[in-house]
mmCIF file of C-alpha atoms in Angstrom:
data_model
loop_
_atom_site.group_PDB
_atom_site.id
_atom_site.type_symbol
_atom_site.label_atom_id
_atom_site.label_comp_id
_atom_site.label_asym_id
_atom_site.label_seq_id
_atom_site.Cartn_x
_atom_site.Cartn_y
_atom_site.Cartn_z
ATOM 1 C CA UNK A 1 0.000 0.000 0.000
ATOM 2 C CA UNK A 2 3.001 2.112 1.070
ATOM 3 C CA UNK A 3 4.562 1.684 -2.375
ATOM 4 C CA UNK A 4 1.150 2.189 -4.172
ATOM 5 C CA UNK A 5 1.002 5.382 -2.513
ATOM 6 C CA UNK A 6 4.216 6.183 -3.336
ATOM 7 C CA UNK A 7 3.676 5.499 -7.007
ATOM 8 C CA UNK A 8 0.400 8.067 -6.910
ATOM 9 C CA UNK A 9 1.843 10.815 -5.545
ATOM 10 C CA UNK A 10 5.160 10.469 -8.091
ATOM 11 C CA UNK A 11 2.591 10.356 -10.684
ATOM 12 C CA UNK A 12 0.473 13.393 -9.265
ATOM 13 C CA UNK A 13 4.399 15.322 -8.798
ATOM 14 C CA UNK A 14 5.071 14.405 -12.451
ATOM 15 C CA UNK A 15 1.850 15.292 -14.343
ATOM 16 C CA UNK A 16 1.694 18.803 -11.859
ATOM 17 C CA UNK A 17 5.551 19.461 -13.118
ATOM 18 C CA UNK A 18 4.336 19.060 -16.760
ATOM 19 C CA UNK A 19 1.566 21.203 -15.942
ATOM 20 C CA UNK A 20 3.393 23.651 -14.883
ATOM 21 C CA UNK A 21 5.840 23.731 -17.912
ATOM 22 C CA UNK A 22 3.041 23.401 -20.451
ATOM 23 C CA UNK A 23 1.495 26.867 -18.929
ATOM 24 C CA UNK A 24 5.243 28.251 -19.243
ATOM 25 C CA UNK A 25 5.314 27.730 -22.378
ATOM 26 C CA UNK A 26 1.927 28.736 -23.370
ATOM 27 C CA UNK A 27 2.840 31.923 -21.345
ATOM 28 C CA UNK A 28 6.236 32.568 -23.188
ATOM 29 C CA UNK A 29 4.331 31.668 -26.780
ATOM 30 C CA UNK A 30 1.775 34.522 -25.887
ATOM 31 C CA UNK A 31 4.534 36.651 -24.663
ATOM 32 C CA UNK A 32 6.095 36.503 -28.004
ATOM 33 C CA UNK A 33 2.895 36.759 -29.901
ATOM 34 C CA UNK A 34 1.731 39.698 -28.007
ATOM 35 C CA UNK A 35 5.399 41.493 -28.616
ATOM 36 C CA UNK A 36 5.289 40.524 -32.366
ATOM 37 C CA UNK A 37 2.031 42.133 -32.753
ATOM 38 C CA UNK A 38 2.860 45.149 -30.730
ATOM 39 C CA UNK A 39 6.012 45.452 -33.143
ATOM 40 C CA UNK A 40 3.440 45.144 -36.106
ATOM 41 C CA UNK A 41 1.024 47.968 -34.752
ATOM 42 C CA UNK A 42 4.378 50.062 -34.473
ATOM 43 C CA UNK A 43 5.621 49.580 -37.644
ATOM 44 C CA UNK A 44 2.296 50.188 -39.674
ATOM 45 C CA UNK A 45 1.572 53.174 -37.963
ATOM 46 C CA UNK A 46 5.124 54.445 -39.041
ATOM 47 C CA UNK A 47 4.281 53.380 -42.374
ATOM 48 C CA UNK A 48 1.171 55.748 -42.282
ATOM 49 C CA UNK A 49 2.653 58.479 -40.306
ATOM 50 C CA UNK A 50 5.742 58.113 -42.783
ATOM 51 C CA UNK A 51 3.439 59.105 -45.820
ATOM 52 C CA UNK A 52 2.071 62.261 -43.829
ATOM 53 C CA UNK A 53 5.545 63.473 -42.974
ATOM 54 C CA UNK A 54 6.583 62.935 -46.930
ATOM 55 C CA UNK A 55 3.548 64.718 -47.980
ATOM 56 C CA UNK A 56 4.318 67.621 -46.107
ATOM 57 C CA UNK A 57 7.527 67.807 -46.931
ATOM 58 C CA UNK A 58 6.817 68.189 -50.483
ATOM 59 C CA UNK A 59 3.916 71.055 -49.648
ATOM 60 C CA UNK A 60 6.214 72.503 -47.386
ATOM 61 C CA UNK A 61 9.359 72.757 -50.709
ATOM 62 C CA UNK A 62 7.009 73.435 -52.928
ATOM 63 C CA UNK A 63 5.572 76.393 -51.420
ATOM 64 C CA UNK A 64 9.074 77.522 -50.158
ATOM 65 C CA UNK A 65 10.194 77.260 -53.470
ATOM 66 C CA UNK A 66 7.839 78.757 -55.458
ATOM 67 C CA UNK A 67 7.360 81.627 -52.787
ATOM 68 C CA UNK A 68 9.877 84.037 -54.735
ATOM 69 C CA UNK A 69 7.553 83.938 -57.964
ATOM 70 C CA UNK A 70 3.945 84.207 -56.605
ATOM 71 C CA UNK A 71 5.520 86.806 -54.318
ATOM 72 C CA UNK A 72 6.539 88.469 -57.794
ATOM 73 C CA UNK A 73 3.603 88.024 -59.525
ATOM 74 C CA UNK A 74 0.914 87.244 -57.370
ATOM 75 C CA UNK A 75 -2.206 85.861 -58.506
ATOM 76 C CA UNK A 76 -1.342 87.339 -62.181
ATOM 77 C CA UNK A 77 1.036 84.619 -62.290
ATOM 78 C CA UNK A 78 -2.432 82.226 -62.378
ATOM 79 C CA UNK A 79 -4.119 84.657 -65.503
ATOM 80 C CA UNK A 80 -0.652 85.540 -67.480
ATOM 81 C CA UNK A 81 0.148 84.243 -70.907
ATOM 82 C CA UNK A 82 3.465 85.391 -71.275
ATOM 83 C CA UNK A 83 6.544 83.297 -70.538
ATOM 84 C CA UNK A 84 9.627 85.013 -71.152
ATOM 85 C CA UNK A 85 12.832 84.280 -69.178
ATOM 86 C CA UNK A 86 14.868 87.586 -71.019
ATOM 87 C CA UNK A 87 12.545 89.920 -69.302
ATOM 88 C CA UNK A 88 11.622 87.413 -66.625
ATOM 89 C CA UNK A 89 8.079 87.686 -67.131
ATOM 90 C CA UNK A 90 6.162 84.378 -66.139
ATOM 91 C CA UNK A 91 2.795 83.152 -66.225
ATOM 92 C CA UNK A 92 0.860 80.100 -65.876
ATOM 93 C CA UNK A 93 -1.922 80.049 -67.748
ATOM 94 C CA UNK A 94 -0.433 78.418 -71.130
ATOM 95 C CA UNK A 95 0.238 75.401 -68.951
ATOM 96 C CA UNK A 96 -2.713 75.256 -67.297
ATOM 97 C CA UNK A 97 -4.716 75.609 -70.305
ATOM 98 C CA UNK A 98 -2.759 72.844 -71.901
ATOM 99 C CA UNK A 99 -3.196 70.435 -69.323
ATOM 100 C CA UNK A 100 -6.617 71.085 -68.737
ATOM 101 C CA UNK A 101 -7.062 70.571 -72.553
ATOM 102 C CA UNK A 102 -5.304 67.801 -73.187
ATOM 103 C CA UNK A 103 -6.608 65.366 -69.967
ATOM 104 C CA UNK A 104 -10.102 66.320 -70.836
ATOM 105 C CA UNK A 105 -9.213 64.788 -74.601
ATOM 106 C CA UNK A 106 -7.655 61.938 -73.482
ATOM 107 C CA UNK A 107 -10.538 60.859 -70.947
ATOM 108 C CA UNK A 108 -13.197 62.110 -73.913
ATOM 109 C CA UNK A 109 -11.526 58.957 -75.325
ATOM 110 C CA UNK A 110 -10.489 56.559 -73.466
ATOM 111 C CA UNK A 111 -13.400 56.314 -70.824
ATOM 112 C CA UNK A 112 -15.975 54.961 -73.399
ATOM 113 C CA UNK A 113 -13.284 53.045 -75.328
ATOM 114 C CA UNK A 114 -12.112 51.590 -72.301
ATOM 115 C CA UNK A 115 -15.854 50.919 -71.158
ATOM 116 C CA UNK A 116 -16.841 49.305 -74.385
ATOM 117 C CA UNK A 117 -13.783 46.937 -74.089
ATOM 118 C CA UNK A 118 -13.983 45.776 -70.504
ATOM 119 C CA UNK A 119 -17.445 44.759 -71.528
ATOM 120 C CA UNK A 120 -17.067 43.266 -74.264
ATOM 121 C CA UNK A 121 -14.313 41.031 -72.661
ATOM 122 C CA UNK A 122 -16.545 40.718 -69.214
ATOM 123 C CA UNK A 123 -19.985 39.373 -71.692
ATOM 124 C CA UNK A 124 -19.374 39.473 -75.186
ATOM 125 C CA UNK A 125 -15.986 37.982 -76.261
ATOM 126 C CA UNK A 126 -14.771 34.401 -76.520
ATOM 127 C CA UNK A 127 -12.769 32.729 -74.225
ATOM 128 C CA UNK A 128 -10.163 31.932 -76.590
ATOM 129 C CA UNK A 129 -9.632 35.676 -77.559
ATOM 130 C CA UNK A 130 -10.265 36.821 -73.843
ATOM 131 C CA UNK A 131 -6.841 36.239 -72.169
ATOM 132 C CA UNK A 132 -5.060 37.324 -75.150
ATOM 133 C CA UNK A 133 -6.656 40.607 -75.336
ATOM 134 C CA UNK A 134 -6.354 41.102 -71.477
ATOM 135 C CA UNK A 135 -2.938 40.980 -71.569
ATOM 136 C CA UNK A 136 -2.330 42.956 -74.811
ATOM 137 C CA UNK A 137 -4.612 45.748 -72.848
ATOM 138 C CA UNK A 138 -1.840 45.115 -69.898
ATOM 139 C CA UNK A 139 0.910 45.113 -71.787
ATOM 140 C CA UNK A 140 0.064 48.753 -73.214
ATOM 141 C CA UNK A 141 0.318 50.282 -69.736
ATOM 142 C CA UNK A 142 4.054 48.378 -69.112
ATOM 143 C CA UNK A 143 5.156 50.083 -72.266
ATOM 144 C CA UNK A 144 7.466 53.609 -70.850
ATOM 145 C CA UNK A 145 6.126 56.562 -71.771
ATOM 146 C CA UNK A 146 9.598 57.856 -73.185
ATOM 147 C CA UNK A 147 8.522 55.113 -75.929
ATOM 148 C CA UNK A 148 5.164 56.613 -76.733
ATOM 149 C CA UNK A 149 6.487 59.458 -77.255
ATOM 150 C CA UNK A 150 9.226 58.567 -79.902
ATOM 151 C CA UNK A 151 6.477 56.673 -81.582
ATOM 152 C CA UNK A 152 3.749 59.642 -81.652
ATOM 153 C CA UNK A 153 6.657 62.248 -83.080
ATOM 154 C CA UNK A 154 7.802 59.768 -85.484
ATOM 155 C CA UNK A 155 4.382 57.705 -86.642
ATOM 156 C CA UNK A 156 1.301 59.171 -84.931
ATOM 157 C CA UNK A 157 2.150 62.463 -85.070
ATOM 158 C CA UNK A 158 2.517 62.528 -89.508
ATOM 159 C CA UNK A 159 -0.166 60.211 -89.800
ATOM 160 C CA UNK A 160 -2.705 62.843 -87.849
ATOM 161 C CA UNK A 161 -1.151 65.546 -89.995
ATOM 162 C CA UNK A 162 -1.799 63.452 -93.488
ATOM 163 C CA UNK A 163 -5.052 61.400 -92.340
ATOM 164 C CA UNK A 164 -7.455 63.431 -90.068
ATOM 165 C CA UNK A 165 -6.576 66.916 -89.476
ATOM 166 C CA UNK A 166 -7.406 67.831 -93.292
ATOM 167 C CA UNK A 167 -10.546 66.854 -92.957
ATOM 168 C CA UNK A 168 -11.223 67.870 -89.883
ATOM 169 C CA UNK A 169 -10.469 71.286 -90.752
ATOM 170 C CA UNK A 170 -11.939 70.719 -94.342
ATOM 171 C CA UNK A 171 -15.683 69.041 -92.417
ATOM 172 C CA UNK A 172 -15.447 72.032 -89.673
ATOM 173 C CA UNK A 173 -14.453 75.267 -92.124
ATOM 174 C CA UNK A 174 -18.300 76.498 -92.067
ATOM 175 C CA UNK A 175 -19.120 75.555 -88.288
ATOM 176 C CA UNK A 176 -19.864 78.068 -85.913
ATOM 177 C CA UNK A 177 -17.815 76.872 -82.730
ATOM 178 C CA UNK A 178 -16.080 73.796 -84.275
ATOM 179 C CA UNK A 179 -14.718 75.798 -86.593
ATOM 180 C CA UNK A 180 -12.306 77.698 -84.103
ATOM 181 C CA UNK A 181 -11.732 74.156 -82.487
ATOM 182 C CA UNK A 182 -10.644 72.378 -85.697
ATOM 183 C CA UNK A 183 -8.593 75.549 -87.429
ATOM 184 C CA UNK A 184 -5.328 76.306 -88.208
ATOM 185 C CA UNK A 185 -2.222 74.553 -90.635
ATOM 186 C CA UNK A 186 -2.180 71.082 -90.027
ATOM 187 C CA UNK A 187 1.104 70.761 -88.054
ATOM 188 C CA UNK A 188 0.134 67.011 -87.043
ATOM 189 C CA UNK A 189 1.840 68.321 -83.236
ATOM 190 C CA UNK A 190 -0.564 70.202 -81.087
ATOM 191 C CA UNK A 191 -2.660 69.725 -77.965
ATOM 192 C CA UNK A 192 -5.249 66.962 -80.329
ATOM 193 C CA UNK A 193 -2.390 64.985 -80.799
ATOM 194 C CA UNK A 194 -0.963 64.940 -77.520
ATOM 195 C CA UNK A 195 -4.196 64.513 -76.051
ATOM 196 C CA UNK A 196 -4.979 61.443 -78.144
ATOM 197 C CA UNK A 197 -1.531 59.735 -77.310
ATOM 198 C CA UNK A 198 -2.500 60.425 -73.419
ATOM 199 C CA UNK A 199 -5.464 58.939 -74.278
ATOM 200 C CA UNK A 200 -3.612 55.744 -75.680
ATOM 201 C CA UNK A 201 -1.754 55.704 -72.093
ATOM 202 C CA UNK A 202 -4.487 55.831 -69.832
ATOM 203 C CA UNK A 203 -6.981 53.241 -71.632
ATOM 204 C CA UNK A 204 -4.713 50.357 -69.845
ATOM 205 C CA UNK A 205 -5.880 51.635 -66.715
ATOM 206 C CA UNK A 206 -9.533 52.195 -67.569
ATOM 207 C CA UNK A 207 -9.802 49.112 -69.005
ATOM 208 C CA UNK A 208 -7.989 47.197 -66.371
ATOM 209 C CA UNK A 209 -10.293 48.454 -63.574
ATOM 210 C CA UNK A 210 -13.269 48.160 -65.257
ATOM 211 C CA UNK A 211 -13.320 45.009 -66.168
ATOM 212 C CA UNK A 212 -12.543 44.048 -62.869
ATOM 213 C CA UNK A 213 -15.512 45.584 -61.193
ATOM 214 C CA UNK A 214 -17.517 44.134 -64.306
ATOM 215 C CA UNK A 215 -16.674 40.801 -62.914
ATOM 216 C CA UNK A 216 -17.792 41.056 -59.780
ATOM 217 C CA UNK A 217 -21.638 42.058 -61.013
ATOM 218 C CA UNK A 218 -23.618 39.287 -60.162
ATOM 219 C CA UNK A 219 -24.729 37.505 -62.952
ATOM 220 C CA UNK A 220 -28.129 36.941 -61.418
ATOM 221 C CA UNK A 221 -28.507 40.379 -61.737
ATOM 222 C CA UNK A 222 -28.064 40.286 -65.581
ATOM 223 C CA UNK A 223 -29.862 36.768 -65.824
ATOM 224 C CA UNK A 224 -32.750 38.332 -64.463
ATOM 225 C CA UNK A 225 -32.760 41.005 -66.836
ATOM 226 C CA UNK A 226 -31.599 39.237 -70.318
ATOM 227 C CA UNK A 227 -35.093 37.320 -68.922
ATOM 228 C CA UNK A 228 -37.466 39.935 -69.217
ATOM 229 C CA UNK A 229 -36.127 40.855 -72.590
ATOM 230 C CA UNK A 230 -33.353 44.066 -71.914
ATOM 231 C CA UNK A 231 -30.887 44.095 -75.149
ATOM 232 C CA UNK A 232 -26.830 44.050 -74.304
ATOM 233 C CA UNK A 233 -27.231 47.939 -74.140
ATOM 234 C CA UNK A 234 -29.689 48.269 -71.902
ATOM 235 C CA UNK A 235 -28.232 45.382 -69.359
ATOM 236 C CA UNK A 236 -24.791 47.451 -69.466
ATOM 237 C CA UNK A 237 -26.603 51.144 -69.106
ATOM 238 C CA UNK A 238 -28.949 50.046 -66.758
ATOM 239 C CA UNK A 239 -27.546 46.862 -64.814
ATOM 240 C CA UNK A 240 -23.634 46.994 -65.318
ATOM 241 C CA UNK A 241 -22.843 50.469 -64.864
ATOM 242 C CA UNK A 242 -25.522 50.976 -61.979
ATOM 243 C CA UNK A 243 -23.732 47.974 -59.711
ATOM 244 C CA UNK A 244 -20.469 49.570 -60.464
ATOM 245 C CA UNK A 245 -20.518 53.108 -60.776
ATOM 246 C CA UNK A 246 -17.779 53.610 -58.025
ATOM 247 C CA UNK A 247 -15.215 51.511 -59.303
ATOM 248 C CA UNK A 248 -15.682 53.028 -62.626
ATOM 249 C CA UNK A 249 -14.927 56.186 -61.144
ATOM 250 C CA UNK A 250 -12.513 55.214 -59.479
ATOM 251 C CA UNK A 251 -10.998 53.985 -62.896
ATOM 252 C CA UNK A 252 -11.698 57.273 -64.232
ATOM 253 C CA UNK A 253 -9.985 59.431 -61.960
ATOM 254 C CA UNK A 254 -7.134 56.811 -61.935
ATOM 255 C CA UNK A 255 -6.847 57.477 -65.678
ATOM 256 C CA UNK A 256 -7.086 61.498 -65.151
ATOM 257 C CA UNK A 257 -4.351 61.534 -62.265
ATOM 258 C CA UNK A 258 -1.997 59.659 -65.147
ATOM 259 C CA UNK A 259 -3.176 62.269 -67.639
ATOM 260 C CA UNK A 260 -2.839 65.158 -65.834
ATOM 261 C CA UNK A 261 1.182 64.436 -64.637
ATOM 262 C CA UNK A 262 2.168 62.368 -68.013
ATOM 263 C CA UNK A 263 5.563 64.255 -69.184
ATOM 264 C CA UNK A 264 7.646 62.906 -71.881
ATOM 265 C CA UNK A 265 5.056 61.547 -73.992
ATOM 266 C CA UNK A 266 3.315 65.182 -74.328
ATOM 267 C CA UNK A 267 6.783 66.756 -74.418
ATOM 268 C CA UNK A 268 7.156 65.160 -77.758
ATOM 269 C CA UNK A 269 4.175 65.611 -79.635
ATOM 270 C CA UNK A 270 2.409 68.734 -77.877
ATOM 271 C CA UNK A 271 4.675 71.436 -79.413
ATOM 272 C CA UNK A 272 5.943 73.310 -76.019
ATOM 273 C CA UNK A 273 4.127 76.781 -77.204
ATOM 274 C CA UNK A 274 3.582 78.977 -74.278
ATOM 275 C CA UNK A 275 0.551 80.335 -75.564
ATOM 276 C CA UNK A 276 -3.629 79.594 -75.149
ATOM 277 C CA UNK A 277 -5.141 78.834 -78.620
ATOM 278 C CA UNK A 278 -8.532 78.119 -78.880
ATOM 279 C CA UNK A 279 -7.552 75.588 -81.732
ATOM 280 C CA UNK A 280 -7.056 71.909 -80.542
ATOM 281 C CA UNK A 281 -4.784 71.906 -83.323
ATOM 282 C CA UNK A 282 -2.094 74.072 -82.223
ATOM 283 C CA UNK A 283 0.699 73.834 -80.665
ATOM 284 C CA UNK A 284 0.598 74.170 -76.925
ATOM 285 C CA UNK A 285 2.667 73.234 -73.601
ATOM 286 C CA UNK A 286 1.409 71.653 -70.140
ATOM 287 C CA UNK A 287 3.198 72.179 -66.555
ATOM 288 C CA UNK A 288 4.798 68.718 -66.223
ATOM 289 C CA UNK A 289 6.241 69.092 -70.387
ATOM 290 C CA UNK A 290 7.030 73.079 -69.118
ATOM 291 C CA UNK A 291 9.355 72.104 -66.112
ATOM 292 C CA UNK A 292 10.720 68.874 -67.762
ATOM 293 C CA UNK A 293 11.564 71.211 -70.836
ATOM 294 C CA UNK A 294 13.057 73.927 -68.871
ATOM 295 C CA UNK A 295 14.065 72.724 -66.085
ATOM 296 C CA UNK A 296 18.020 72.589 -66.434
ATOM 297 C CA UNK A 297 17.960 75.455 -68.049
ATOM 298 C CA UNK A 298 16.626 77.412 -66.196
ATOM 299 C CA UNK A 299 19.077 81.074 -64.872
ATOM 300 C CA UNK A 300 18.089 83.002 -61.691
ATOM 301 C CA UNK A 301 15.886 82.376 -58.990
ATOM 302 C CA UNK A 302 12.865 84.022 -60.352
ATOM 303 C CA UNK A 303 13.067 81.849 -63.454
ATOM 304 C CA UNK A 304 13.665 78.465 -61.463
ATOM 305 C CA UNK A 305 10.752 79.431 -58.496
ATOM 306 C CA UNK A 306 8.180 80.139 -61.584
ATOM 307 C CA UNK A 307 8.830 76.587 -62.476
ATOM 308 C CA UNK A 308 8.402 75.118 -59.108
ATOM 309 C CA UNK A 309 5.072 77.308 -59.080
ATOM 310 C CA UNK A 310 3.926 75.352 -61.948
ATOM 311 C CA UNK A 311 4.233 72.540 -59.800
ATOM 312 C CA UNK A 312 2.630 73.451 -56.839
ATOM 313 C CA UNK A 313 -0.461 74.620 -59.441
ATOM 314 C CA UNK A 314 -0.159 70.811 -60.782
ATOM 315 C CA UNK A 315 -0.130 69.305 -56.960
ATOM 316 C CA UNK A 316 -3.028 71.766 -56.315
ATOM 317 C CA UNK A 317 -5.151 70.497 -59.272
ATOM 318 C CA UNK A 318 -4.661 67.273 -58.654
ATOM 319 C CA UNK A 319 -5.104 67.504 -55.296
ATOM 320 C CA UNK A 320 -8.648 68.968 -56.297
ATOM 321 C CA UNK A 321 -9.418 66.650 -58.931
ATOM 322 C CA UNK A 322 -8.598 63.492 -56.198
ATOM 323 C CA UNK A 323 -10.932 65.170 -53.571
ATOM 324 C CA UNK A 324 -13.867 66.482 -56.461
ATOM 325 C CA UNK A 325 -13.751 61.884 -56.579
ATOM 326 C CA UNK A 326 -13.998 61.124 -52.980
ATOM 327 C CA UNK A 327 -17.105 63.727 -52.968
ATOM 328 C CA UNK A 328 -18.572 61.861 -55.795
ATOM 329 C CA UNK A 329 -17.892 58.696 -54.218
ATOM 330 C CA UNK A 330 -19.333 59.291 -51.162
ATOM 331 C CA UNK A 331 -22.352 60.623 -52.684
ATOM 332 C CA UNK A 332 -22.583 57.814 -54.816
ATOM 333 C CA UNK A 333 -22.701 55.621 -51.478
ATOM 334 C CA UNK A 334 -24.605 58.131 -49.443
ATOM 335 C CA UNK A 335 -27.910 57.880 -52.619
ATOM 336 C CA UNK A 336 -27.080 53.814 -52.437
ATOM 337 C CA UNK A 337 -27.838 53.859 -48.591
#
């Protein structure tokens, strides 16, 4: 009995010791899991806080920088055509004008293009064709823009200058309002031109994101209305773009950001005129194809802050265009409920 005892109360010794370093362990596991995740907190928040400091930091050079010129000029520096580094007399509003102009052509484009496409390979193409397109589409946003611009100064640029502005100009001659719009020589350079080529760089994007929320529509949803008789146009206007009207803005604004900051493509094909033509066919400049054009050579500290101006202006309107979305978007959500 003495030895049965004995042989208990070893037992009851050894499974309490095991116990014991069982709940050590577990302790020392949470321990570490607890630090780890503590670490990971840490490390996004620096993440986040990391992108606030940069932005600042770039509003805070940007302004410093460009303080000597809108100190100069003030807000004539926003209204003023000229651009002359001799006399050092700067304004903005050629660039402006030219970037305005040629992002609103490029989306004019490549919004319905890219629409039509991302539905046609969402509910109207074959299989067989549909990965090979999708990746064609892709492959047209790896392509660098340095290359898009070679090829619209060398191919794109003539063939607009032979094939379409001609008759363009030729269609538009007796058109009050188009007229003005389609005028001038046809230099085959201009805003039209570099607008178009922007267009040919953003449609990637458009198309990429589009198709994407297309996909996720359920197909119950266009089922239901292919049942009750609704043609292909009328399930995409009123099923399809309904469902995803925020990721399609989302793709559009995308596109626009792209548009609005492209550089060498529109250096090449745009012209680099500092002056406002109401003619899509002229030649013209924007702020990013203005500072990469002048940049290095630019003499004097009035002439060099004017060009950081013109990028704080592009930072501004971007800045506007981004938060113009997340209005849009949140009214979007606000009407769904």
């Amino acid at each position: 009995m003495d030895s049965g005892g004995r042989d208990v109360t070893d037992m009851t010794l050894r499974s309490t010791s095991v116990t014991a370093a069982e709940a050590a362990s577990r302790s020392a596991v949470l321990k570490r899991l607890r630090l780890t995740d503590v670490v990971f907190h840490g490390l996004t928040r620096a993440a986040a806080m990391a992108v606030l400091v940069l932005l600042s930091g770039v509003i805070v050079a940007l302004v410093i920088g460009a303080a000597p010129a809108l100190g100069t000029f003030g807000f004539s520096f926003l209204f003023d055509e000229s651009w002359n580094p001799v006399t050092e007399r700067f304004g903005a509003l050629a660039p402006i004008y030219g970037t305005l102009i040629t992002s609103a052509i490029a989306m004019l484009i490549a919004v319905p293009v890219g629409l039509m496409i991302a539905f046609f390979l969402t509910e109207l193409c074959p299989m067989v064709l549909r990965r090979p397109i999708g990746i064609a589409i892709e492959l047209l946003a790896g392509i660098p823009s340095i290359i898009y611009g070679i090829w619209g100064l060398f191919i794109f640029a003539p063939f607009v200058q032979k094939y379409i502005q001609p008759p363009l100009i030729d269609t538009f001659a007796n058109v009050p309002v188009l007229n003005s719009l389609f005028a001038g020589p046809p230099y085959g350079i201009g805003m039209a031109t570099a607008g178009m080529i922007l267009a040919i760089m953003v449609l990637p994007f458009v198309t990429s994101i589009s198709r994407d929320v297309f996909d996720a529509v359920p197909p119950v949803l266009k089922e239901a209305a292919y049942g009750v008789g609704c043609t292909t146009w009328e399930v995409f206007r009123n099923v399809v773009l309904p469902f995803t009207r925020v990721g399609v803005i989302g793709g559009f604004m995308l596109g626009l950001g792209r548009a609005l900051g492209e550089t060498m493509a529109v250096t090449f094909v745009i012209g680099n005129a500092h002056h406002v033509s109401a003619s899509l066919f002229a030649p013209g400049t924007t702020i990013s194809a203005s500072i990469a054009n002048e940049f290095t050579e630019a003499v004097g500290d009035l002439y060099t802050s004017s060009l950081v101006a013109l990028g704080l202006i592009l930072f501004f309107i971007t800045f506007i265009v981004l938060a113009i979305a997340r209005y849009m978007l949140l009214r979007l959500q606000q009407r769904a409920g």
